[in-house]
Short mmCIF file of C-alpha atoms and ligand atoms in Angstrom, two decimals:
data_model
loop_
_atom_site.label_atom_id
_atom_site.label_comp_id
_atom_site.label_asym_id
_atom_site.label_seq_id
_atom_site.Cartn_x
_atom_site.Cartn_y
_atom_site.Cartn_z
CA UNK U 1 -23.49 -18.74 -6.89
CA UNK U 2 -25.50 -15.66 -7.36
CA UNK U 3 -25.94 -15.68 -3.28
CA UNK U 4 -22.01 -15.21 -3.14
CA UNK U 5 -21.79 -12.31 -5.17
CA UNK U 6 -24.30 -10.56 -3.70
CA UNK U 7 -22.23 -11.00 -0.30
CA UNK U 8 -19.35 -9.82 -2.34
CA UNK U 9 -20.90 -6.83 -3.16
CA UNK U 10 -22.42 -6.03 0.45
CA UNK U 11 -19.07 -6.34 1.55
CA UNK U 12 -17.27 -3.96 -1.19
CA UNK U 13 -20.19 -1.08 -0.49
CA UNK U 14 -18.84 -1.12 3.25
CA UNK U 15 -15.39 -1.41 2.36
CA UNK U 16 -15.01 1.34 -0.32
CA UNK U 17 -15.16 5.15 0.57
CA UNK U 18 -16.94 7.76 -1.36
CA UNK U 19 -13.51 8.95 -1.79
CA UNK U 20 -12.63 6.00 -3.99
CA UNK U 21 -14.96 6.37 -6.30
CA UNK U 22 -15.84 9.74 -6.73
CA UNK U 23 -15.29 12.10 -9.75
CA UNK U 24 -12.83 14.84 -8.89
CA UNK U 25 -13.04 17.05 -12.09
CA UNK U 26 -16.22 18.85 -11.35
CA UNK U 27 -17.86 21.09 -13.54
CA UNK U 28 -19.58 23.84 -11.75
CA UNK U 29 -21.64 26.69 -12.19
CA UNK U 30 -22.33 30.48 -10.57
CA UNK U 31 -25.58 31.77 -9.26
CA UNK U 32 -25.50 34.49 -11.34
CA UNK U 33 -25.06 31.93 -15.21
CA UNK U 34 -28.46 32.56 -17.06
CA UNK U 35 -30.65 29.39 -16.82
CA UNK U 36 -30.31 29.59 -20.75
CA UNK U 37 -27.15 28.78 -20.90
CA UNK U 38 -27.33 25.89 -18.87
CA UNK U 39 -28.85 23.58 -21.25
CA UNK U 40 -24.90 23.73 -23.31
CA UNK U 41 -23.54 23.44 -20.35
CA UNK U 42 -25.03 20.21 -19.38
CA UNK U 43 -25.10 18.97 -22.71
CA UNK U 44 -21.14 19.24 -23.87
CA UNK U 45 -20.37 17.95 -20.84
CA UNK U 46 -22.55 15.09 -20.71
CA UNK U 47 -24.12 15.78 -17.46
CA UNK U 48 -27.31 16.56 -16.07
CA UNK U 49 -27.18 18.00 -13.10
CA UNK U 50 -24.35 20.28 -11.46
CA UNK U 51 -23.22 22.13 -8.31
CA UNK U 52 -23.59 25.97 -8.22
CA UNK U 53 -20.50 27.42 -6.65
CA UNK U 54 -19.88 31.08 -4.98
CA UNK U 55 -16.73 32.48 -4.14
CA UNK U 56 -15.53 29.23 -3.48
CA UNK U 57 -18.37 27.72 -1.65
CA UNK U 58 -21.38 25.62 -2.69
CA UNK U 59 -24.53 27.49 -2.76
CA UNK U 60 -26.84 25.29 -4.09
CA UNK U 61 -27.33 22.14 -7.00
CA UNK U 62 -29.42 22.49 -10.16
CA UNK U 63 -30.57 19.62 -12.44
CA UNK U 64 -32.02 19.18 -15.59
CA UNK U 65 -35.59 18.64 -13.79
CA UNK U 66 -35.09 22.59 -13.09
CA UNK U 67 -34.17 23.49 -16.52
CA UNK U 68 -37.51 21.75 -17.68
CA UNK U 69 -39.68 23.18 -14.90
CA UNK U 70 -38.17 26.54 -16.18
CA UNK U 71 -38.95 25.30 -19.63
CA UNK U 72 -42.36 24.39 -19.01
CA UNK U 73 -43.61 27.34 -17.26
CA UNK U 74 -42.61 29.63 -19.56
CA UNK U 75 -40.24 31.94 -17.64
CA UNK U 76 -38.59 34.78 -19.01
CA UNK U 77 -34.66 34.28 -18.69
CA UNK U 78 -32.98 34.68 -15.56
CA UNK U 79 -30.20 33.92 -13.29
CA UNK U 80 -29.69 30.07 -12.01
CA UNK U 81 -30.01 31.44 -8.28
CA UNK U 82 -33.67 31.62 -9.03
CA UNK U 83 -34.53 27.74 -9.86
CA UNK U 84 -31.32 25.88 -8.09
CA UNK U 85 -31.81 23.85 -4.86
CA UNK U 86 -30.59 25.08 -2.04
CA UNK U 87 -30.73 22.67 0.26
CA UNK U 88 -27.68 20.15 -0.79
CA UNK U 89 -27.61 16.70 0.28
CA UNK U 90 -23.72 16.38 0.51
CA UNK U 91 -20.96 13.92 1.63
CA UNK U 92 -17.66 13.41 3.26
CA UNK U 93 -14.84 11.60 1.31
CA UNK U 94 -14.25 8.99 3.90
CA UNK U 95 -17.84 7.83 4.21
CA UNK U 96 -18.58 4.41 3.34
CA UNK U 97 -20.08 3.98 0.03
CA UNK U 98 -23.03 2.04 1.58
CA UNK U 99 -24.05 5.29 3.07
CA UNK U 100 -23.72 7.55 -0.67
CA UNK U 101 -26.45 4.90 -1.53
CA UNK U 102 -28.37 5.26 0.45
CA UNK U 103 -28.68 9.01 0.56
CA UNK U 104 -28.68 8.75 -3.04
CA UNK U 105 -31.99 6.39 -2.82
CA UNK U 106 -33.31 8.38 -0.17
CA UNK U 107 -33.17 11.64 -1.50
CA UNK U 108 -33.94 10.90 -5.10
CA UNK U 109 -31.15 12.78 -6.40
CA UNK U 110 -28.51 12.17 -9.09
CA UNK U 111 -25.87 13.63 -7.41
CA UNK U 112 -24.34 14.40 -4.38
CA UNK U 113 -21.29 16.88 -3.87
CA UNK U 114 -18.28 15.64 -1.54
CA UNK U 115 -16.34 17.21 0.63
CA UNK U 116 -13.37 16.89 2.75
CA UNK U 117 -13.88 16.66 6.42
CA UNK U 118 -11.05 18.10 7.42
CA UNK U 119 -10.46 21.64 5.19
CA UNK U 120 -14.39 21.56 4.79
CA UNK U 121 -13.56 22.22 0.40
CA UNK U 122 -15.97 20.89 -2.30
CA UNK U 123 -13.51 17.40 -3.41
CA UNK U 124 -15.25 15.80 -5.74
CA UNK U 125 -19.14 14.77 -6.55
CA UNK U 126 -20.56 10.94 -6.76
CA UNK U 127 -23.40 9.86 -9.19
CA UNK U 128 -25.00 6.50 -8.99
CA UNK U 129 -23.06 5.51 -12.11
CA UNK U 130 -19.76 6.43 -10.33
CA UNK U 131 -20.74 4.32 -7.62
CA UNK U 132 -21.07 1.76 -10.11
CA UNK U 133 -18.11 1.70 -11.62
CA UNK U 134 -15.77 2.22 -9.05
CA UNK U 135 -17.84 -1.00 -8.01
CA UNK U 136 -17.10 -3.63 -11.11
CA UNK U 137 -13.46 -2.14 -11.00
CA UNK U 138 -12.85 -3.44 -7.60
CA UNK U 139 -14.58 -6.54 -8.16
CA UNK U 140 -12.32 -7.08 -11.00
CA UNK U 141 -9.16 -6.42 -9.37
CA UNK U 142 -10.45 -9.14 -6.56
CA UNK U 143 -11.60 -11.43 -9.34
CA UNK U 144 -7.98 -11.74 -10.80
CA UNK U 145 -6.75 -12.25 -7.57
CA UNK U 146 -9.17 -14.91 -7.04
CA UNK U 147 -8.44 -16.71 -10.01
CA UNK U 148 -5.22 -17.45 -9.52
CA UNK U 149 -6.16 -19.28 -6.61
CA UNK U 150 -8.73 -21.50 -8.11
CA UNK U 151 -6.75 -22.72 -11.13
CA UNK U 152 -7.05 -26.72 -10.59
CA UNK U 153 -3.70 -27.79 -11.87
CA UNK U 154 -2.80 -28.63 -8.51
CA UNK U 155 -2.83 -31.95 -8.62
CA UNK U 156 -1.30 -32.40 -12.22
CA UNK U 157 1.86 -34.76 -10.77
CA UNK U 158 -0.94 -36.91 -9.19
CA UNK U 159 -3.15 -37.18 -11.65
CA UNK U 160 -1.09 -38.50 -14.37
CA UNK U 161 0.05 -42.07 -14.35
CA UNK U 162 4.05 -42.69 -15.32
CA UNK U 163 6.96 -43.61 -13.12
CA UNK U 164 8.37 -40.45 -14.23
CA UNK U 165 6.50 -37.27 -15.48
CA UNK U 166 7.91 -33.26 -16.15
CA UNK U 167 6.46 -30.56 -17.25
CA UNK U 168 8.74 -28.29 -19.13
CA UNK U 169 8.10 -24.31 -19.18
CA UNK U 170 10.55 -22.04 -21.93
CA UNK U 171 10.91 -18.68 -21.76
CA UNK U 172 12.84 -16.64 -24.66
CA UNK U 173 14.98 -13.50 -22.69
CA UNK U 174 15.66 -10.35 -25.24
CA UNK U 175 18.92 -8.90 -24.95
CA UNK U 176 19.41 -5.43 -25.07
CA UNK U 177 18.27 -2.40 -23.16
CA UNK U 178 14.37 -2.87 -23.26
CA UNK U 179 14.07 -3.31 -19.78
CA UNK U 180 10.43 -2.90 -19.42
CA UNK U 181 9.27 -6.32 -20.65
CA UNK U 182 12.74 -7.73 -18.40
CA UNK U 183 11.77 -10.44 -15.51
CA UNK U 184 8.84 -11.58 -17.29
CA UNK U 185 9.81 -15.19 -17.49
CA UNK U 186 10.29 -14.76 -13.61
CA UNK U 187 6.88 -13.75 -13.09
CA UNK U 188 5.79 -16.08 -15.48
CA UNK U 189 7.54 -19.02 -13.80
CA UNK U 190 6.24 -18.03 -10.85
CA UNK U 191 2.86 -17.84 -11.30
CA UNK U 192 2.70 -21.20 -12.84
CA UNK U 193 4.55 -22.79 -9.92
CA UNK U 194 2.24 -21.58 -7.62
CA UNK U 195 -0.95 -22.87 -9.83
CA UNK U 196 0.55 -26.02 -9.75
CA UNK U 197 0.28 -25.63 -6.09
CA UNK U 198 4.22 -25.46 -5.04
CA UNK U 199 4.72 -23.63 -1.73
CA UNK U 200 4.85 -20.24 -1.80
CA UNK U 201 8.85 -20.06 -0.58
CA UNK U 202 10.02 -22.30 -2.87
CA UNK U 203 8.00 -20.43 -5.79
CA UNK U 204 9.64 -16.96 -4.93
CA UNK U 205 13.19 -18.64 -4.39
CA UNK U 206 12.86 -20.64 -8.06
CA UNK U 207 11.79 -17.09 -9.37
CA UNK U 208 14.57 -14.78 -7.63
CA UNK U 209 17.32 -16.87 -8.99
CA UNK U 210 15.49 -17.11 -12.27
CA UNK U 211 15.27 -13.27 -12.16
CA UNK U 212 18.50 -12.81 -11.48
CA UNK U 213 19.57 -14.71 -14.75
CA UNK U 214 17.09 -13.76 -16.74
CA UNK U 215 18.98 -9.63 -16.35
CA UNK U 216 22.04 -11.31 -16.88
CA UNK U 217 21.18 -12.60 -20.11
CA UNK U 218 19.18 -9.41 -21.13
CA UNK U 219 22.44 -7.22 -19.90
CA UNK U 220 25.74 -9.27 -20.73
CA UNK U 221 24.87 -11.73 -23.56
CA UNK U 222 22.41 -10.21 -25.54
CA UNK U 223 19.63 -12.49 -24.35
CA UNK U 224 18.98 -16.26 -24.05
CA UNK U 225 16.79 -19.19 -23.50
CA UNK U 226 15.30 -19.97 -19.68
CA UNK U 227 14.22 -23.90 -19.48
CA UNK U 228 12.23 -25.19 -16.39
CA UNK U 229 11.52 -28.65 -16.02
CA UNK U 230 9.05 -28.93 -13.07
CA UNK U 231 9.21 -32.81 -11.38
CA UNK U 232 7.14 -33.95 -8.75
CA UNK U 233 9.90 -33.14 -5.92
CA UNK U 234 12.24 -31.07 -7.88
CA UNK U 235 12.90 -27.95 -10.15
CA UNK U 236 15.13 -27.68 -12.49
CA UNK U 237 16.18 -24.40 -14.34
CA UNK U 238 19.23 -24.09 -17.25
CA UNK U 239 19.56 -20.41 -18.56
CA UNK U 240 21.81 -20.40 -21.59
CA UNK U 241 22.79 -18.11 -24.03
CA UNK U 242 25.51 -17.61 -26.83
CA UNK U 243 27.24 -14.73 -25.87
CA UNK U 244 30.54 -13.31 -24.97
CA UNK U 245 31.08 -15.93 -22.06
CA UNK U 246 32.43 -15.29 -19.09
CA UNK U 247 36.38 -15.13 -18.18
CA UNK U 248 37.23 -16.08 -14.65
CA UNK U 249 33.71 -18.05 -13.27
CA UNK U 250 35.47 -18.08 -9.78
CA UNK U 251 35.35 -13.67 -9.61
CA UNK U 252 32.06 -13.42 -11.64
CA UNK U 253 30.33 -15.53 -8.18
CA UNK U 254 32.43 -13.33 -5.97
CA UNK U 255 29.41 -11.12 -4.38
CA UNK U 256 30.08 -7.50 -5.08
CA UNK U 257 31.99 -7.86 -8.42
CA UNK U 258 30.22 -6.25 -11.71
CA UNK U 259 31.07 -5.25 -15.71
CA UNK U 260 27.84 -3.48 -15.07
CA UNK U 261 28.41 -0.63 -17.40
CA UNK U 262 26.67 2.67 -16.05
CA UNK U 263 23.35 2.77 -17.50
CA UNK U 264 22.85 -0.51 -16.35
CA UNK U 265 23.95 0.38 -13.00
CA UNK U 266 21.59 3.65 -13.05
CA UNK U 267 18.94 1.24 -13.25
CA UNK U 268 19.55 -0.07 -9.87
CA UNK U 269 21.61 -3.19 -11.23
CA UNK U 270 25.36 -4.22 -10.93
CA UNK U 271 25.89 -4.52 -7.34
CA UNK U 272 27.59 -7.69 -8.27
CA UNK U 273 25.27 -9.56 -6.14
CA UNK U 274 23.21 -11.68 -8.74
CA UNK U 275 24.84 -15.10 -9.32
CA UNK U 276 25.40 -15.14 -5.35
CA UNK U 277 21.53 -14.90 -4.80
CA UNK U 278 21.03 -17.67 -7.59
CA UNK U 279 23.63 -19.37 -5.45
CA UNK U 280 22.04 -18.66 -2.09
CA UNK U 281 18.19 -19.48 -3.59
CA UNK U 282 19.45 -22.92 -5.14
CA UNK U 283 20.03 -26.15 -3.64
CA UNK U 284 22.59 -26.94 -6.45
CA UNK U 285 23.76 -24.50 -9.15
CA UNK U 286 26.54 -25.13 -12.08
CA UNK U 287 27.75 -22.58 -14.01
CA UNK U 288 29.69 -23.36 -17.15
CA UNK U 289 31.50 -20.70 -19.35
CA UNK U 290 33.24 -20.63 -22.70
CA UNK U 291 35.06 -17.29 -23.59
CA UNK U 292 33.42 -16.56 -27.59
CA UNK U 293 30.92 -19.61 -26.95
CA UNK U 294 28.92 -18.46 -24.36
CA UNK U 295 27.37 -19.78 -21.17
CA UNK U 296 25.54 -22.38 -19.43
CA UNK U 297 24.05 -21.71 -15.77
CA UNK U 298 21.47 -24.64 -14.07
CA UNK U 299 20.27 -24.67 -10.88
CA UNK U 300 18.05 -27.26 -8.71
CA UNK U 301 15.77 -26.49 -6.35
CA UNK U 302 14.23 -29.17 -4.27
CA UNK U 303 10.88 -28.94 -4.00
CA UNK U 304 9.52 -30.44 -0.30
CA UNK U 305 12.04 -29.81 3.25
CA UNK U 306 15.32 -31.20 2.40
CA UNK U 307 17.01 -28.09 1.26
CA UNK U 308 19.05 -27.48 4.42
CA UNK U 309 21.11 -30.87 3.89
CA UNK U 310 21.69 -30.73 0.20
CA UNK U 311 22.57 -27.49 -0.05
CA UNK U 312 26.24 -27.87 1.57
CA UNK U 313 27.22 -29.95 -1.96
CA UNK U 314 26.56 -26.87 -3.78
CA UNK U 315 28.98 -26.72 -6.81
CA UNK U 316 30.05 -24.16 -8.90
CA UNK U 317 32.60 -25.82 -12.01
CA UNK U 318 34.16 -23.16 -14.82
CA UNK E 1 1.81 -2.42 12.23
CA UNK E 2 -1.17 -1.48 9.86
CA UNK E 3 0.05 -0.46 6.33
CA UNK E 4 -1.81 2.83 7.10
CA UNK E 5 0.09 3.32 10.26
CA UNK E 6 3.32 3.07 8.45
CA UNK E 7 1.78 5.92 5.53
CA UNK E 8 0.93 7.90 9.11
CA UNK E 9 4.62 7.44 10.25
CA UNK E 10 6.02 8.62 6.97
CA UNK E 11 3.50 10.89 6.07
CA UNK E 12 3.04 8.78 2.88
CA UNK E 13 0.69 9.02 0.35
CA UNK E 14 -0.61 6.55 -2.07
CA UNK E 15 0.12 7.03 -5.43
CA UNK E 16 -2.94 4.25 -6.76
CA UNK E 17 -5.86 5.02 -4.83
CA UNK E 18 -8.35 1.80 -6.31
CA UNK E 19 -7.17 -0.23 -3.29
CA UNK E 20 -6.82 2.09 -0.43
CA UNK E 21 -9.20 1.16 1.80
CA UNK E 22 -8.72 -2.81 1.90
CA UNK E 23 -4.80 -2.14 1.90
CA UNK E 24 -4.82 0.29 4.59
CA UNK E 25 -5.54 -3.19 6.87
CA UNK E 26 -2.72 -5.13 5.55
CA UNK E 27 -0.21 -6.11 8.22
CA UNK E 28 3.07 -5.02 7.72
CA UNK E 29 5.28 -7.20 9.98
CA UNK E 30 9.17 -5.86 8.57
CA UNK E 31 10.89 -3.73 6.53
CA UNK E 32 13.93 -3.65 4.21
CA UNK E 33 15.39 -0.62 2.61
CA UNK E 34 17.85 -0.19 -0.64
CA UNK E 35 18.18 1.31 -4.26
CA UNK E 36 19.77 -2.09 -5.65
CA UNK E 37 17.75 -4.33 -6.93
CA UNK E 38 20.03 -7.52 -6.47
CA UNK E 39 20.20 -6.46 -2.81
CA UNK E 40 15.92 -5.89 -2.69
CA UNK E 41 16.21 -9.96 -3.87
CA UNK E 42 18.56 -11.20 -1.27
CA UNK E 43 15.85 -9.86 0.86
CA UNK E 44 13.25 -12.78 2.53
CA UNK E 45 10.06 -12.84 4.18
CA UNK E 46 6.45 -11.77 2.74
CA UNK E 47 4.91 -9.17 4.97
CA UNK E 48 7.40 -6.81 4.47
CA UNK E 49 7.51 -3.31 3.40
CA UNK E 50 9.95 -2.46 1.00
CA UNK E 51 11.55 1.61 0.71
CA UNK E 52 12.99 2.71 -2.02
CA UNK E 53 14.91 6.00 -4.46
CA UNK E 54 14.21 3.45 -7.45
CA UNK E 55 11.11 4.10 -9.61
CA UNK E 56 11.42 1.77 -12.59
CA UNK E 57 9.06 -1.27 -13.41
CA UNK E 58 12.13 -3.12 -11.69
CA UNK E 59 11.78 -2.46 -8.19
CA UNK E 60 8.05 -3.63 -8.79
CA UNK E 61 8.49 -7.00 -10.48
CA UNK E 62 11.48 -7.53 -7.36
CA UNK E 63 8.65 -6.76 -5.18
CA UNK E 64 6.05 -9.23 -7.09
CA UNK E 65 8.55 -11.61 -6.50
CA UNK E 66 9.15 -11.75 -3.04
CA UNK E 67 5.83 -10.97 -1.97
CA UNK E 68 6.28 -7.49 -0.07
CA UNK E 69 3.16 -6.29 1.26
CA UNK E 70 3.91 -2.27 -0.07
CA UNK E 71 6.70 -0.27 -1.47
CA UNK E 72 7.33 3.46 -0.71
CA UNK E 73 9.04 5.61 -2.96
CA UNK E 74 11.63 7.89 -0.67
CA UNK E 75 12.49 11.73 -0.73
CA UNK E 76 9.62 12.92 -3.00
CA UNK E 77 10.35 10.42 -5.92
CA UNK E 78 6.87 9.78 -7.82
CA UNK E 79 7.58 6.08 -9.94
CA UNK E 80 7.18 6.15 -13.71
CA UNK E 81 4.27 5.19 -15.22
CA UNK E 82 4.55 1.97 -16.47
CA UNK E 83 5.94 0.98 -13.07
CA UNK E 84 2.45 1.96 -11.65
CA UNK E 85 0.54 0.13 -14.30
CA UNK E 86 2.44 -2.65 -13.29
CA UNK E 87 1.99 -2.76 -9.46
CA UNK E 88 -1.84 -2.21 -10.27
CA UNK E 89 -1.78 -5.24 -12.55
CA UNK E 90 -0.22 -7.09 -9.68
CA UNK E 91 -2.19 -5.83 -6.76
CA UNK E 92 0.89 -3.81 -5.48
CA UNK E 93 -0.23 -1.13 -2.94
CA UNK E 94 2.35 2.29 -3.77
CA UNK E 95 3.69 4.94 -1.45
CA UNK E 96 5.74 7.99 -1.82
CA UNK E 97 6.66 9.61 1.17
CA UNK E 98 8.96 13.43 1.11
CA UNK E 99 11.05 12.00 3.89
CA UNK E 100 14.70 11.25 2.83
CA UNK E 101 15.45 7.36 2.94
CA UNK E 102 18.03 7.55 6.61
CA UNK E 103 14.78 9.44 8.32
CA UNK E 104 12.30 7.09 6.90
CA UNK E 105 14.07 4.13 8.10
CA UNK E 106 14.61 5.61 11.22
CA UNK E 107 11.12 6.38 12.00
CA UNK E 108 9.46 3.17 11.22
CA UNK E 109 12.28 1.21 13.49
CA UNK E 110 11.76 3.93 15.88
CA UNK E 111 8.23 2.92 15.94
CA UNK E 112 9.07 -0.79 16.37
CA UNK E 113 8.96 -1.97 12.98
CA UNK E 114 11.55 -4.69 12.57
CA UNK E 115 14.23 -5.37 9.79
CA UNK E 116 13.39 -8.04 7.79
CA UNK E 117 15.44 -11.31 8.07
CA UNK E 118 17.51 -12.38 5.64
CA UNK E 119 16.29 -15.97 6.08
CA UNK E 120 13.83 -17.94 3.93
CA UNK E 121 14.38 -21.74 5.63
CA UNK E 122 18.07 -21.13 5.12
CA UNK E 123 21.17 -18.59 6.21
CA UNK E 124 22.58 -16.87 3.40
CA UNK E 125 26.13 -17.92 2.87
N1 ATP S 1 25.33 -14.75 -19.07
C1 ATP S 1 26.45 -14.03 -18.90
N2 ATP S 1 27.27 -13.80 -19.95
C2 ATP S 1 28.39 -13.08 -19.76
N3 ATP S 1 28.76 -12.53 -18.60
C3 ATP S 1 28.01 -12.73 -17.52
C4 ATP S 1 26.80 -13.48 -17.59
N4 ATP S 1 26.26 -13.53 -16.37
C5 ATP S 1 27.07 -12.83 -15.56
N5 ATP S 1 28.13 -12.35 -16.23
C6 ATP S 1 29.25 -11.60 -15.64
O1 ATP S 1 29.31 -11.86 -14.26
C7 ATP S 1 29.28 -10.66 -13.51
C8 ATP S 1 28.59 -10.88 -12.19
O2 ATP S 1 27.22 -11.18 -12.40
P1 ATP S 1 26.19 -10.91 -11.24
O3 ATP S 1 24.83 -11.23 -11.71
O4 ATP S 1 26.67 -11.59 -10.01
O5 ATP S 1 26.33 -9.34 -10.97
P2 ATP S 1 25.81 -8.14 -11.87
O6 ATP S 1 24.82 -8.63 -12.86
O7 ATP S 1 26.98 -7.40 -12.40
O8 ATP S 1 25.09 -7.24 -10.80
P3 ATP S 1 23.66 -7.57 -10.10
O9 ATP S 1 23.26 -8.93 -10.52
O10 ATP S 1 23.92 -7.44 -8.65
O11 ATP S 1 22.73 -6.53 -10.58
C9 ATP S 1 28.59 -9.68 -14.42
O12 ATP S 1 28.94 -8.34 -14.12
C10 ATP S 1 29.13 -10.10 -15.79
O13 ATP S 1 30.42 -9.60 -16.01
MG1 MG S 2 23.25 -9.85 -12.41
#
């Protein structure tokens, strides 16, 4: 194991640019700040080394190493110009960070000011610590990506011995206008089809129709209840809820018509579209509504290539 | 295309940077444009890019859903904040490009960027 994330890190360090990772709030210095004050300056800003900056161009570096040398020798005060590098290791923003590195080993020094190829301006500056995290943060990003592919429930329906077996996912839907936690149980449902190793089309077609009902619920009945029931070769989903119900079933599935009321609508819903992509996703869909009671929507999808056969019996009953 | 050729085209920029050189490489093989969302889902293929005027976490859980590779915001529109916590949580490269949404469409079909079918293994009705 310890091989493979070496490889994984050889490969980030090529991948990621110096521009990635950098710091872009720099704190800089003039040639003419008294070395005295630079101690403060290093200190409140927990730093220990910084770029010295003239009229808008980079003049030199100085480090805590040249505070102490000043320190040590005993030097009356004067101006940073006198103890600051001049010579400046720097870097361009689209080099690869393999390269910051290695100039970094090379050279010895804590930091190296970037700039931008193009308008030639000081960008940003890179420490090894930068490096480092922008590292880990990209390795977790591809770890959680990674794990979703390893997750070894694929074989669940195979594994267990019955003549029959389900596996039965709820998700509760909040009515109301909180829209930020809204198509949760979509995403949900979809990323434990796919761990369970359905194909990817049927996955996203199971979770646009769930979507679809799971704003419905949220915007016209004050929230609900989303069952699936996962079978070897099918999926089953029932949405229901106890709200106001709906009227005439027959004009609610007619694409383009909406009681969307504006804000709703100014949140890119209403286009009347939603039951006729349920309808569209699903191999069978039923849709049963009681004025005062409230309503009842399930939907198969087959899971495997017969959809284009069974879908012609697609029913819709008030 | 390359999804960096398509933030060339557009003169896009990405609004979370953590990805940008990996996701510059993705193939971006369609593209679908609209401000509903219950249009965005009657959308099909992966590998698309998806353009947009809506901003809310939303558009980004429509795009989780279906797969698309990107979405770019349209005429200067930055998303909200939570939308872009979301689409970092999900891996979702962002752009926002200044170009209204008629010129952005028309330079990425210009450029021979396909619409995206409206097919996933079966017409819609
Ligand atoms: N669970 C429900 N309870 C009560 N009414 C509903 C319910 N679901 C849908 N409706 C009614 O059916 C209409 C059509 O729904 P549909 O999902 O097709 O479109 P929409 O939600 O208005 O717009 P879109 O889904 O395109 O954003 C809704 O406007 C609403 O009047
Ligand atoms: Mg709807």
């Amino acid at each position: 194991m310890p091989e493979l994330e070496i490889t994984k890190i050889q490969e980030l360090v090529y991948e990621l640019r110096v521009g990635d990772v950098m710091k872009k709030e720099v704190i800089t210095v003039t040639p003419s700040t008294p070395v005295s004050e630079l101690r403060g300056i290093l200190r409140d800003n927990r730093i220990s080394g910084t770029p010295v900056i003239e009229d808008g161009c980079l003049v030199g570096i100085i480090s805590i190493e040249d505070f102490i040398r000043w320190l040590a020798e005993g030097s009356p005060n004067c101006a940073i110009a006198d103890w600051m590098t001049r010579n400046v290791i720097t870097l361009f923003q689209d080099e690869p960070l393999i390269q910051a590195i290695n100039k970094l080993e090379r050279f010895g020094f804590g930091r190296l000011p970037v700039f931008a190829r193009d308008t030639k301006k000081m960008i940003g500056i890179l420490t090894k610590g930068d490096s480092i995290v922008g590292l880990l943060k990209k390795l977790d990003v591809d770890y959680r990506q990674a794990e979703m592919h390893s997750v070894r429930s694929k074989h669940i329906f195979e594994d267990i011995v019955a003549d029959r077996s389900s596996l039965i996912f709820e998700y509760d839907v909040a009515g109301g206008s909180n829209v930020e936690r809204a198509g949760a149980s979509a995403s949900g449902l979809k990323t434990s089809l796919m761990r369970l190793g359905i194909n990817p089309q049927t996955a996203r077609r199971a979770a646009i129709a769930t979507y679809e009902a799971e704003m419905n619920l949220m915007f016209f009945a004050n929230g609900g209840l989303i069952t699936a029931i996962i079978e070897s070769n099918s999926i089953w989903i029932e949405m229901t809820d106890d709200g106001p119900g709906i009227e005439n079933v027959d004009q609610a599935m007619r694409p383009g018509f909406s009681t969307a009321p504006d804000w709703v609508r100014e949140l890119g819903f209403g286009a009347g579209m939603g039951l006729h992509n349920i309808k569209t996703c699903a191999d069978r869909m039923r849709l049963d509504s009681t004025v005062g009671v409230g309503t009842r929507l399930e939907i198969e999808i087959l899971v495997g290539g017969k959809r284009e056969v069974i879908r012609d019996h697609a029913t819709v009953t008030a | 295309m390359k999804l960096k050729d398509v933030c060339k085209i557009l003169e896009a920029e990405s609004v979370w940077k953590i990805d940008s050189s990996r996701s510059g490489s993705r193939e971006v093989t369609s593209c679908q444009a609209s401000d509903l969302i219950s249009d965005i889902l009657s959308f099909r293929g992966p590998d698309s890019l998806l353009l947009t005027g809506l901003t809310n976490v939303q558009v980004i859980r429509a795009a989780e859903l279906l797969d698309f590779v990107a979405i770019c915001f349209v005429r200067g529109k930055q998303p909200q904040p939570e939308a872009v916590k979301l689409a970092e949580d999900k891996g979702i490269p962002l752009l926002a490009t200044p170009l209204l949404m008629y010129e952005a469409c028309g330079r990425l079909y210009a450029a021979g960027l396909p619409a995206g079918t409206r097919k996933e293994g079966v017409p819609i009705a």
